[in-house]
C-alpha positions as YAML, in Angstrom:
chain: A
units: angstrom
residues:
- id: 1
  name: MET
  ca: [-132.59, -107.50, -36.07]
- id: 2
  name: LEU
  ca: [-132.31, -105.38, -33.18]
- id: 3
  name: ILE
  ca: [-133.63, -101.58, -32.75]
- id: 4
  name: ASP
  ca: [-132.39, -99.35, -29.97]
- id: 5
  name: SER
  ca: [-135.11, -97.21, -29.77]
- id: 6
  name: HIS
  ca: [-133.87, -94.54, -27.25]
- id: 7
  name: ALA
  ca: [-130.29, -93.69, -27.63]
- id: 8
  name: HIS
  ca: [-128.53, -89.94, -26.96]
- id: 9
  name: LEU
  ca: [-125.64, -90.70, -29.56]
- id: 10
  name: GLU
  ca: [-125.72, -86.94, -29.99]
- id: 11
  name: MET
  ca: [-124.34, -86.30, -26.35]
- id: 12
  name: LYS
  ca: [-120.93, -85.26, -25.59]
- id: 13
  name: GLU
  ca: [-120.01, -88.60, -23.86]
- id: 14
  name: PHE
  ca: [-119.72, -90.26, -27.37]
- id: 15
  name: ASP
  ca: [-117.63, -87.34, -28.83]
- id: 16
  name: PRO
  ca: [-114.38, -89.35, -28.63]
- id: 17
  name: ASP
  ca: [-115.67, -92.56, -30.48]
- id: 18
  name: ARG
  ca: [-119.20, -92.03, -31.80]
- id: 19
  name: ALA
  ca: [-118.09, -93.68, -35.13]
- id: 20
  name: GLN
  ca: [-116.86, -96.73, -33.47]
- id: 21
  name: VAL
  ca: [-119.62, -97.09, -31.00]
- id: 22
  name: ILE
  ca: [-122.12, -97.02, -34.06]
- id: 23
  name: GLU
  ca: [-119.99, -99.79, -35.94]
- id: 24
  name: ARG
  ca: [-119.83, -101.92, -32.77]
- id: 25
  name: ALA
  ca: [-123.57, -101.43, -32.75]
- id: 26
  name: LEU
  ca: [-123.95, -102.86, -36.19]
- id: 27
  name: SER
  ca: [-121.63, -105.70, -35.76]
- id: 28
  name: SER
  ca: [-123.66, -106.70, -32.73]
- id: 29
  name: GLY
  ca: [-126.77, -106.85, -34.65]
- id: 30
  name: VAL
  ca: [-128.48, -103.31, -33.94]
- id: 31
  name: ALA
  ca: [-129.65, -102.68, -37.36]
- id: 32
  name: LEU
  ca: [-131.34, -99.10, -36.27]
- id: 33
  name: ILE
  ca: [-130.76, -96.73, -33.61]
- id: 34
  name: ILE
  ca: [-133.12, -93.70, -32.58]
- id: 35
  name: THR
  ca: [-131.12, -90.54, -31.23]
- id: 36
  name: VAL
  ca: [-133.24, -88.52, -29.24]
- id: 37
  name: GLY
  ca: [-132.94, -84.89, -28.96]
- id: 38
  name: THR
  ca: [-133.25, -82.93, -25.67]
- id: 39
  name: ASN
  ca: [-133.21, -79.59, -26.25]
- id: 40
  name: LEU
  ca: [-132.66, -77.52, -29.41]
- id: 41
  name: LYS
  ca: [-128.80, -77.73, -29.75]
- id: 42
  name: LEU
  ca: [-128.71, -81.63, -29.12]
- id: 43
  name: SER
  ca: [-131.86, -82.00, -31.44]
- id: 44
  name: ARG
  ca: [-129.96, -80.24, -34.35]
- id: 45
  name: LYS
  ca: [-126.90, -82.64, -33.52]
- id: 46
  name: ALA
  ca: [-129.27, -85.65, -33.48]
- id: 47
  name: VAL
  ca: [-130.79, -84.64, -36.78]
- id: 48
  name: ASP
  ca: [-127.43, -84.21, -38.48]
- id: 49
  name: LEU
  ca: [-126.12, -87.80, -37.16]
- id: 50
  name: ALA
  ca: [-129.16, -89.37, -38.79]
- id: 51
  name: SER
  ca: [-128.10, -87.68, -42.14]
- id: 52
  name: SER
  ca: [-124.64, -88.62, -41.84]
- id: 53
  name: TYR
  ca: [-125.59, -92.67, -40.99]
- id: 54
  name: LYS
  ca: [-127.95, -94.84, -42.84]
- id: 55
  name: ASN
  ca: [-128.87, -96.94, -39.88]
- id: 56
  name: ILE
  ca: [-129.65, -93.61, -37.37]
- id: 57
  name: TYR
  ca: [-132.93, -91.88, -37.01]
- id: 58
  name: ALA
  ca: [-133.74, -88.72, -34.88]
- id: 59
  name: THR
  ca: [-136.38, -87.06, -32.53]
- id: 60
  name: ILE
  ca: [-136.59, -83.34, -31.65]
- id: 61
  name: GLY
  ca: [-137.80, -82.07, -28.70]
- id: 62
  name: VAL
  ca: [-137.11, -80.28, -25.30]
- id: 63
  name: HIS
  ca: [-136.27, -82.58, -22.17]
- id: 64
  name: PRO
  ca: [-138.39, -81.22, -18.80]
- id: 65
  name: HIS
  ca: [-134.82, -80.87, -17.30]
- id: 66
  name: ASP
  ca: [-134.39, -77.85, -19.98]
- id: 67
  name: VAL
  ca: [-137.81, -76.28, -20.34]
- id: 68
  name: GLY
  ca: [-136.55, -73.46, -18.25]
- id: 69
  name: LYS
  ca: [-135.93, -70.96, -21.30]
- id: 70
  name: VAL
  ca: [-138.53, -72.58, -23.94]
- id: 71
  name: ASP
  ca: [-139.91, -69.98, -25.90]
- id: 72
  name: ASN
  ca: [-141.59, -69.48, -29.38]
- id: 73
  name: ARG
  ca: [-138.56, -68.86, -31.00]
- id: 74
  name: ILE
  ca: [-137.35, -72.35, -29.97]
- id: 75
  name: TYR
  ca: [-140.63, -73.82, -31.10]
- id: 76
  name: ASP
  ca: [-140.18, -72.44, -34.60]
- id: 77
  name: GLU
  ca: [-136.65, -73.78, -34.85]
- id: 78
  name: LEU
  ca: [-138.11, -77.11, -33.76]
- id: 79
  name: ARG
  ca: [-140.54, -76.77, -36.73]
- id: 80
  name: LYS
  ca: [-137.97, -76.44, -39.17]
- id: 81
  name: LEU
  ca: [-136.06, -79.34, -38.01]
- id: 82
  name: ALA
  ca: [-139.17, -81.45, -38.00]
- id: 83
  name: CYS
  ca: [-139.14, -80.93, -41.87]
- id: 84
  name: ARG
  ca: [-135.65, -82.68, -42.10]
- id: 85
  name: GLU
  ca: [-135.64, -85.85, -43.35]
- id: 86
  name: LYS
  ca: [-135.37, -88.82, -40.82]
- id: 87
  name: VAL
  ca: [-136.98, -87.25, -38.14]
- id: 88
  name: VAL
  ca: [-139.22, -89.73, -36.48]
- id: 89
  name: ALA
  ca: [-140.53, -88.43, -33.36]
- id: 90
  name: TYR
  ca: [-141.26, -85.40, -31.09]
- id: 91
  name: GLY
  ca: [-139.36, -85.68, -27.60]
- id: 92
  name: GLU
  ca: [-138.35, -86.60, -25.16]
- id: 93
  name: ILE
  ca: [-140.79, -84.60, -23.59]
- id: 94
  name: GLY
  ca: [-142.71, -84.71, -20.37]
- id: 95
  name: LEU
  ca: [-142.32, -84.38, -16.51]
- id: 96
  name: ASP
  ca: [-139.45, -85.28, -14.00]
- id: 97
  name: PHE
  ca: [-140.59, -84.76, -10.68]
- id: 98
  name: PHE
  ca: [-137.75, -86.55, -9.10]
- id: 99
  name: ARG
  ca: [-134.90, -84.15, -9.75]
- id: 100
  name: ASN
  ca: [-137.31, -80.98, -10.37]
- id: 101
  name: LEU
  ca: [-134.46, -79.04, -12.60]
- id: 102
  name: ALA
  ca: [-137.24, -76.84, -13.97]
- id: 103
  name: PRO
  ca: [-140.29, -75.86, -11.45]
- id: 104
  name: GLN
  ca: [-143.34, -78.36, -11.76]
- id: 105
  name: ALA
  ca: [-145.71, -75.78, -13.05]
- id: 106
  name: ARG
  ca: [-143.30, -74.83, -15.75]
- id: 107
  name: GLN
  ca: [-142.72, -78.39, -16.59]
- id: 108
  name: LYS
  ca: [-146.30, -79.00, -17.18]
- id: 109
  name: GLU
  ca: [-146.98, -75.91, -18.86]
- id: 110
  name: LYS
  ca: [-144.16, -76.63, -21.60]
- id: 111
  name: PHE
  ca: [-145.06, -80.40, -21.71]
- id: 112
  name: GLY
  ca: [-148.52, -79.15, -22.62]
- id: 113
  name: GLU
  ca: [-147.41, -77.09, -25.41]
- id: 114
  name: GLN
  ca: [-145.06, -79.39, -26.90]
- id: 115
  name: LEU
  ca: [-147.75, -82.06, -26.73]
- id: 116
  name: GLN
  ca: [-149.72, -80.02, -29.10]
- id: 117
  name: LEU
  ca: [-146.92, -79.12, -30.97]
- id: 118
  name: ALA
  ca: [-146.62, -82.72, -31.77]
- id: 119
  name: LYS
  ca: [-150.05, -83.00, -32.89]
- id: 120
  name: GLU
  ca: [-149.23, -79.84, -35.16]
- id: 121
  name: LEU
  ca: [-146.33, -81.80, -36.52]
- id: 122
  name: ASN
  ca: [-147.96, -85.20, -36.96]
- id: 123
  name: LEU
  ca: [-145.12, -86.87, -35.19]
- id: 124
  name: PRO
  ca: [-145.52, -89.56, -32.39]
- id: 125
  name: VAL
  ca: [-144.19, -88.51, -29.22]
- id: 126
  name: VAL
  ca: [-141.61, -89.84, -26.80]
- id: 127
  name: ILE
  ca: [-142.68, -89.28, -23.02]
- id: 128
  name: HIS
  ca: [-140.37, -88.78, -20.34]
- id: 129
  name: ASP
  ca: [-142.23, -89.66, -16.88]
- id: 130
  name: ARG
  ca: [-140.30, -89.84, -13.47]
- id: 131
  name: GLU
  ca: [-142.47, -89.63, -10.56]
- id: 132
  name: ALA
  ca: [-145.12, -87.77, -12.29]
- id: 133
  name: HIS
  ca: [-146.94, -90.70, -13.12]
- id: 134
  name: ASP
  ca: [-150.34, -89.60, -12.76]
- id: 135
  name: GLU
  ca: [-150.01, -86.16, -14.14]
- id: 136
  name: SER
  ca: [-148.03, -87.37, -17.08]
- id: 137
  name: LEU
  ca: [-151.02, -89.70, -18.18]
- id: 138
  name: LYS
  ca: [-153.58, -86.90, -17.34]
- id: 139
  name: MET
  ca: [-151.93, -84.60, -19.70]
- id: 140
  name: VAL
  ca: [-151.48, -86.78, -22.47]
- id: 141
  name: LYS
  ca: [-155.24, -88.38, -22.23]
- id: 142
  name: ALA
  ca: [-156.03, -84.51, -22.33]
- id: 143
  name: ALA
  ca: [-153.97, -83.69, -25.54]
- id: 144
  name: GLY
  ca: [-155.67, -86.40, -27.35]
- id: 145
  name: ILE
  ca: [-152.48, -87.89, -28.53]
- id: 146
  name: ARG
  ca: [-152.53, -91.59, -29.19]
- id: 147
  name: GLU
  ca: [-149.39, -92.51, -30.72]
- id: 148
  name: GLY
  ca: [-145.99, -92.62, -28.86]
- id: 149
  name: VAL
  ca: [-143.86, -94.40, -26.49]
- id: 150
  name: PHE
  ca: [-143.28, -94.03, -22.62]
- id: 151
  name: HIS
  ca: [-139.58, -94.38, -22.62]
- id: 152
  name: CYS
  ca: [-137.56, -95.98, -19.97]
- id: 153
  name: PHE
  ca: [-140.99, -97.26, -18.36]
- id: 154
  name: SER
  ca: [-140.82, -96.90, -14.71]
- id: 155
  name: GLY
  ca: [-144.57, -97.31, -13.64]
- id: 156
  name: ASP
  ca: [-146.15, -100.33, -12.40]
- id: 157
  name: TYR
  ca: [-148.33, -103.00, -14.51]
- id: 158
  name: GLU
  ca: [-151.65, -100.79, -13.30]
- id: 159
  name: MET
  ca: [-150.10, -97.71, -15.00]
- id: 160
  name: ALA
  ca: [-148.85, -99.69, -17.98]
- id: 161
  name: LYS
  ca: [-152.72, -101.11, -18.45]
- id: 162
  name: GLN
  ca: [-153.51, -97.43, -18.82]
- id: 163
  name: CYS
  ca: [-150.61, -96.30, -21.24]
- id: 164
  name: LEU
  ca: [-151.62, -99.51, -23.53]
- id: 165
  name: ASP
  ca: [-155.37, -98.22, -23.55]
- id: 166
  name: LEU
  ca: [-154.49, -95.08, -24.70]
- id: 167
  name: GLY
  ca: [-152.34, -96.85, -27.45]
- id: 168
  name: PHE
  ca: [-149.08, -96.30, -26.25]
- id: 169
  name: PHE
  ca: [-145.78, -98.40, -26.51]
- id: 170
  name: LEU
  ca: [-143.54, -98.93, -23.35]
- id: 171
  name: SER
  ca: [-140.00, -99.13, -23.68]
- id: 172
  name: VAL
  ca: [-137.72, -101.17, -21.59]
- id: 173
  name: PRO
  ca: [-134.35, -100.32, -20.55]
- id: 174
  name: GLY
  ca: [-131.27, -101.87, -18.96]
- id: 175
  name: VAL
  ca: [-133.00, -101.49, -15.56]
- id: 176
  name: VAL
  ca: [-134.61, -104.75, -16.47]
- id: 177
  name: THR
  ca: [-131.58, -106.63, -15.88]
- id: 178
  name: PHE
  ca: [-130.70, -105.33, -12.49]
- id: 179
  name: ALA
  ca: [-131.30, -107.40, -9.41]
- id: 180
  name: LYS
  ca: [-133.51, -104.61, -7.99]
- id: 181
  name: GLY
  ca: [-135.36, -104.05, -11.20]
- id: 182
  name: LYS
  ca: [-138.70, -106.15, -9.92]
- id: 183
  name: ILE
  ca: [-141.22, -103.67, -11.14]
- id: 184
  name: ILE
  ca: [-140.27, -103.27, -14.64]
- id: 185
  name: GLN
  ca: [-139.66, -106.88, -14.43]
- id: 186
  name: ASP
  ca: [-143.05, -107.53, -13.85]
- id: 187
  name: VAL
  ca: [-144.48, -105.26, -16.19]
- id: 188
  name: VAL
  ca: [-142.55, -107.14, -18.96]
- id: 189
  name: LYS
  ca: [-144.16, -110.39, -17.60]
- id: 190
  name: HIS
  ca: [-147.65, -109.29, -17.93]
- id: 191
  name: VAL
  ca: [-147.40, -106.87, -20.98]
- id: 192
  name: PRO
  ca: [-147.86, -108.37, -24.41]
- id: 193
  name: LEU
  ca: [-144.67, -108.23, -26.56]
- id: 194
  name: SER
  ca: [-146.61, -106.56, -29.19]
- id: 195
  name: SER
  ca: [-146.46, -103.33, -27.04]
- id: 196
  name: LEU
  ca: [-142.70, -103.28, -25.72]
- id: 197
  name: LEU
  ca: [-139.82, -101.54, -27.35]
- id: 198
  name: LEU
  ca: [-136.35, -101.83, -26.32]
- id: 199
  name: GLU
  ca: [-133.94, -99.12, -25.50]
- id: 200
  name: THR
  ca: [-130.40, -98.41, -23.99]
- id: 201
  name: ASP
  ca: [-130.87, -94.77, -23.11]
- id: 202
  name: CYS
  ca: [-127.35, -94.83, -23.54]
- id: 203
  name: PRO
  ca: [-124.95, -93.32, -21.98]
- id: 204
  name: TYR
  ca: [-127.18, -93.94, -19.14]
- id: 205
  name: LEU
  ca: [-128.60, -97.36, -17.39]
- id: 206
  name: THR
  ca: [-126.09, -99.75, -18.59]
- id: 207
  name: PRO
  ca: [-127.39, -103.22, -18.42]
- id: 208
  name: GLU
  ca: [-125.88, -106.22, -16.46]
- id: 209
  name: PRO
  ca: [-123.24, -107.51, -17.14]
- id: 210
  name: TYR
  ca: [-121.70, -104.07, -18.18]
- id: 211
  name: ARG
  ca: [-122.73, -101.95, -15.28]
- id: 212
  name: GLY
  ca: [-120.21, -99.35, -13.89]
- id: 213
  name: LYS
  ca: [-119.35, -98.78, -18.14]
- id: 214
  name: ARG
  ca: [-120.74, -96.19, -20.51]
- id: 215
  name: ASN
  ca: [-123.74, -97.76, -21.99]
- id: 216
  name: GLU
  ca: [-123.88, -97.85, -25.93]
- id: 217
  name: PRO
  ca: [-126.40, -99.50, -28.28]
- id: 218
  name: ALA
  ca: [-124.40, -102.71, -28.52]
- id: 219
  name: TYR
  ca: [-125.34, -103.65, -25.25]
- id: 220
  name: ILE
  ca: [-129.06, -103.84, -26.24]
- id: 221
  name: ILE
  ca: [-128.97, -107.70, -26.50]
- id: 222
  name: GLN
  ca: [-128.36, -107.97, -22.84]
- id: 223
  name: THR
  ca: [-131.90, -106.15, -22.63]
- id: 224
  name: ALA
  ca: [-133.33, -108.44, -25.36]
- id: 225
  name: LYS
  ca: [-132.18, -111.35, -23.85]
- id: 226
  name: LYS
  ca: [-133.59, -110.66, -20.25]
- id: 227
  name: VAL
  ca: [-136.77, -110.06, -21.93]
- id: 228
  name: ALA
  ca: [-136.90, -113.13, -23.34]
- id: 229
  name: GLN
  ca: [-135.99, -115.05, -20.26]
- id: 230
  name: ILE
  ca: [-138.59, -113.46, -17.99]
- id: 231
  name: LYS
  ca: [-141.25, -114.50, -20.92]
- id: 232
  name: GLY
  ca: [-139.80, -117.86, -21.38]
- id: 233
  name: ILE
  ca: [-139.16, -117.11, -25.07]
- id: 234
  name: LEU
  ca: [-136.21, -117.07, -27.47]
- id: 235
  name: TRP
  ca: [-134.38, -113.44, -27.62]
- id: 236
  name: GLU
  ca: [-134.34, -113.77, -31.35]
- id: 237
  name: GLU
  ca: [-138.06, -113.44, -31.11]
- id: 238
  name: VAL
  ca: [-138.08, -110.55, -28.68]
- id: 239
  name: ALA
  ca: [-135.55, -109.15, -31.10]
- id: 240
  name: ALA
  ca: [-138.24, -109.44, -34.09]
- id: 241
  name: ILE
  ca: [-141.10, -108.25, -32.66]
- id: 242
  name: THR
  ca: [-139.71, -105.44, -30.48]
- id: 243
  name: SER
  ca: [-138.25, -104.21, -33.96]
- id: 244
  name: GLN
  ca: [-141.19, -104.29, -35.65]
- id: 245
  name: ASN
  ca: [-143.18, -102.42, -32.93]
- id: 246
  name: ALA
  ca: [-140.49, -99.67, -33.31]
- id: 247
  name: LEU
  ca: [-140.73, -99.68, -37.33]
- id: 248
  name: LYS
  ca: [-144.32, -99.22, -36.78]
- id: 249
  name: LEU
  ca: [-144.30, -96.50, -34.27]
- id: 250
  name: PHE
  ca: [-141.66, -94.60, -35.83]
- id: 251
  name: ARG
  ca: [-143.24, -95.04, -39.40]
- id: 252
  name: ILE
  ca: [-139.94, -96.43, -40.81]
- id: 253
  name: LYS
  ca: [-140.07, -98.54, -43.82]
- id: 254
  name: ALA
  ca: [-137.09, -101.21, -43.62]
...
């Protein structure tokens, strides 16, 4: 069994053939998909998808790119969404100091508010951290949250150890298959499999040998096989253990 712990099936890139994408995932052994909300509109769409498909679960939240217009009304709507069946986490939330589509001060303010909202809702968090490693760790520590995942992990092994000390999982994207993915390959080599999840982040970050195409959950097997190669074990073992990790984090009984 494989679990794609972070996909964006709610995004417009999948509007033409979403049902076929989901069917291809099932046919490829992907038993469950977590589709991840990034603003109120897409969180609603993610939750509706989870309601429509047995093998899909959803998260809700506002991505750092979209925090410019977040206010208490948005938070109230997210609270309502959190009560819907199959909502398993809060996120993706965090900091993105690479693109800076919202001012950094605004990002930090809204990240802090959403960490507290996740605590209020008793949901694990899905963290987006891009070129904001120190600040992200500092804010997670200060919030007292000890249940979640750093999605599309981009830090080095020293940062990885700090995340593990907080009780967090690290999610491995298709970047691990890239020739230039040396940092995440080193992290995968040294971090216990019991602390790793697999993700596509589709439609982004398509793994080899499919680079250049739109990513989709069926391709996660390539990430599993690369992790297995790095660790010198069977990919089926990687699939089994990372799937159990995902079920544990998202409190899914399968």
